[in-house]
Amino acid sequence: MSDARIEAAWKRFQERLDSARPHEVAQELRDLFVPENVVEELLRRHELETTRIASLKEPLGLGRPDALPWYTGPRAGDKNWPAFEARVRRSLGPDATTKLDEASTRVVAMLDHPATPTFRSRGLVVGHVQSGKTSNFTAVACKAADRGYRMFIVLSGIHNSLRRQTQTRLIRDVVNLNPPLWHQITSPERDFVPPPNAQSFLASKDQRLLLVVKKNAIVLRKLRDWLEQAQEQLGNCPTLIIDDEADQATLATRKINPLIRDVITRLPKVCYVGYTATPFANLLTDPRDHEDFYPRDFILSLQRGETYQGPETLFGRHPVDGEDPEEVPGGLDMIRTIPAVELDDLRPKKATAAAQFEPAITDSLRRATLWFWIATAVRQLRGQRNEHSSMLIHAHSDTRVHDSYRAPLQDLRREVTEGLADGQPALLGELRRLWADESERVDNTRFGVARPSFEEIVQELGEVVDSTKIVMDHYRSNDRLDYDSGPVNVIAVGGNTLSRGLTLEGLVVSFFVRSSNVYDTLLQMGRWFGYRPGYEDLPRVFMPDEIRRWFVHLATVEEEMRKEIDRYLTEHKSPLELAVRIRCHPKMRVTAPSKAGAAVRSAAAYGGQLVESHYFPCTPEQDVQDWHNTNAKAVRSLLDAAYTEGRADLGVKSGRALWRDVPLSSVMDFLNGYAFHPKSVEASRSLMRQYIERRSQSGALVSWNVGVVGNAVQDEAHTVSLPGNISVGPVTRTRTKGSAEDDVADIKTLTGSRDEALDLRIPAGEAQMNRSRLQELRVQQQPERGLVLLYPINAKSQVPVRTKDGVTAEVEGRAPLNAPGEVVWGAAIVFPRPSQVGTDLAVEYDYLAADLREVFPSASEDEDEDVSVLEQDLDNDAEDGR
């Protein structure tokens, strides 16, 4: 290619950088058949140019204000990333490798250019629990090392087990793939021990330094003092600090927080990047303190893989703003209830009873353990004999409670081993029923895995049960989890050491009665999230009903939070311009109070929202019947008012009814009389009333439409009579299987995808509708007018049957409603978006967010009420290499 054409390509490259990223421009050139060697040359020239710029001004990574997009992605001549990429490709395949490449490139592009004279930035990467955060920061380290970063400090949790695990993985995935390029200052056996002559280590430009350091006061002081000895050399040593589990110990602790700050202040060229799946505390840190760890420069959210089983996959969630309720995940039928009557036999009533506590093998614990053995046998039949298989029992934080489980579990293992050997009919019948029940509840065919017969399973069970290890994993135990000595079947009983970072390999069954009402703590305890290749249908989680409902709320909070984070890139905002809001819960705390000391109540108004009832009490008690009767009375009063004071719309199809121009007073009377269940935290009667009153003061929401969504009458014996001689058939709404044994049915979604369009005209040709489009149409056609939708629900709704590919079956994951009476009434309220910009939206349901009103240096440290417990835990964890 001639010099003139190369220069023309270079000019085009520079012009396109105004609206596209370097790697995107490079791909455009490839699509125009520009030779690959020319594209590589242009990328090299671009990086040389940005290096020159970086030496003259303070650069900022992609997505930060005045961004200088210096990183173009991997290029020819790189050594660390290509080696790691090849390993990932062999183990995970090309698709997963491509996604890891793209995700890690986004992070590296946020870092400062290593040629910058000085820099000190802070960012946050939000992953998912048990979803490959380690792979991402390993890829980031490889790419940063290929571009000039020289020292890599990984802060790896507070326990030795996690630090060893992280160091071992980095040796395997980075150091051993390019040994001449790396020098390890720490090892799996030894945490940081200061090597002599720090200047010589830091002066060498040929090797990258790797330190995997526990967040421990003694270790961090050694690191700080060692760096202090080489201040002259550090000016030429760009450093990347990766803080794994960045919300733990780093924030609001008396010892650890100041020491990590001290380490950072010793480094003239340093990027600090926190990694966590539970960033609530990080997002609520005081942004005015420049030395603390609010992610002032960037925040990124990692995408989860399609096969990742996270909170919304297992528990389901509620819709967030702009979502079609029918497209929101309902959750797999994998959650099993631990009855409240069993809890006193599974955990001590109070902390003082821990020493004398003796657990029992309750019905649910027995069922969970038997299922673990069955599922492990199924995995072996599917060719996973050389894979680990684990069960987690998380009952309490006290190590004495952990130890008390050893004898009962050993007795159960002995009983089942002997029963299988003797062919005891009662045991075999129990196992057969358990396999039949559980294998029916989760369809194996949707995951493309085989379903063996019970006879095949029995042939494997004896060896599986007999080989199972029972391990108490806590800091006082000598018998810890060991996945490095070959395949193991293990039942692990533990608490804090199993709650953070540490991966339980091949986790199949989780038995969880540990109580916590803090968002981040509860999510981190959920070790059951992750990838389950080849056994996606087998995991089961046993927990009390209230905790299961909390996880549904957390799944909703997490989805909403990630949408907020994604706004940074789409709106070109920085974390100092736009604070991420986190929805609150009436019974749960977002994080420890000291970690949220600088947070303020934030906003999310009802404008544009759909509020609906999706919880219904279903016991035969009189107070439950009275609750439904009261709601029915409120519905009848609103329908009578709509008929007498509104205007009937006769254009709706059979099975539905609509009245327009219903006065606000009738709707307010309805809100006073109709009760949304307390679990519907977004449906606060007082907040909705306040919001409507505020809007009505400016002339909005003074007129409403009221509709009934039923079915066309097919059976005269089962009709619902409405004013005006209108009759409709009741609708079917079943409960989730997860709530089948609850006193309160969770139907997940009340409204259909087009129900909100009942009072709208749908333009011709628009067959597909989502909530965002419906909101647009409402602003255009029904400005400042709300809609109340009422649903007569068949109280005995049965699970519908659907035919797919010639096979007829019940809808998966649902159970009959079984509510009292014949009809229960559901309600949905559609709040239109304000049609006038600047409308007062002051009444909202509660959110927390960082306070950005006064972003200027002002240091103040709050006491953490959890500090003493945390730092005692740090001191208890045995120190390697002190």
mmCIF file of C-alpha atoms in Angstrom, residues 606 611 668 671-676 680-694 829 831 842-846:
data_model
loop_
_atom_site.group_PDB
_atom_site.id
_atom_site.type_symbol
_atom_site.label_atom_id
_atom_site.label_comp_id
_atom_site.label_asym_id
_atom_site.label_seq_id
_atom_site.Cartn_x
_atom_site.Cartn_y
_atom_site.Cartn_z
ATOM 1 C CA TYR A 606 -44.568 7.546 40.236
ATOM 2 C CA VAL A 611 -48.197 -0.101 40.242
ATOM 3 C CA MET A 668 -58.874 8.770 45.982
ATOM 4 C CA LEU A 671 -57.101 4.221 47.223
ATOM 5 C CA ASN A 672 -58.377 4.724 50.760
ATOM 6 C CA GLY A 673 -60.407 1.527 50.631
ATOM 7 C CA TYR A 674 -58.351 -0.897 48.519
ATOM 8 C CA ALA A 675 -55.381 -2.563 50.253
ATOM 9 C CA PHE A 676 -52.271 -3.569 48.367
ATOM 10 C CA SER A 680 -45.804 -4.754 47.519
ATOM 11 C CA VAL A 681 -43.384 -2.156 48.852
ATOM 12 C CA GLU A 682 -43.773 0.085 45.789
ATOM 13 C CA ALA A 683 -47.548 0.360 46.332
ATOM 14 C CA SER A 684 -47.490 2.680 49.325
ATOM 15 C CA ARG A 685 -50.986 4.117 49.800
ATOM 16 C CA SER A 686 -49.717 7.279 51.505
ATOM 17 C CA LEU A 687 -47.032 7.972 48.898
ATOM 18 C CA MET A 688 -49.411 7.429 45.980
ATOM 19 C CA ARG A 689 -51.953 9.773 47.562
ATOM 20 C CA GLN A 690 -49.297 12.432 48.199
ATOM 21 C CA TYR A 691 -48.026 12.145 44.648
ATOM 22 C CA ILE A 692 -51.508 12.495 43.134
ATOM 23 C CA GLU A 693 -52.288 15.462 45.380
ATOM 24 C CA ARG A 694 -49.087 17.208 44.321
ATOM 25 C CA ILE A 829 -52.681 1.953 38.567
ATOM 26 C CA PHE A 831 -49.446 6.864 36.294
ATOM 27 C CA ALA A 842 -41.215 15.577 44.925
ATOM 28 C CA VAL A 843 -43.172 12.624 46.305
ATOM 29 C CA GLU A 844 -41.336 9.390 45.678
ATOM 30 C CA TYR A 845 -40.713 6.000 47.145
ATOM 31 C CA ASP A 846 -37.440 5.771 49.012
#
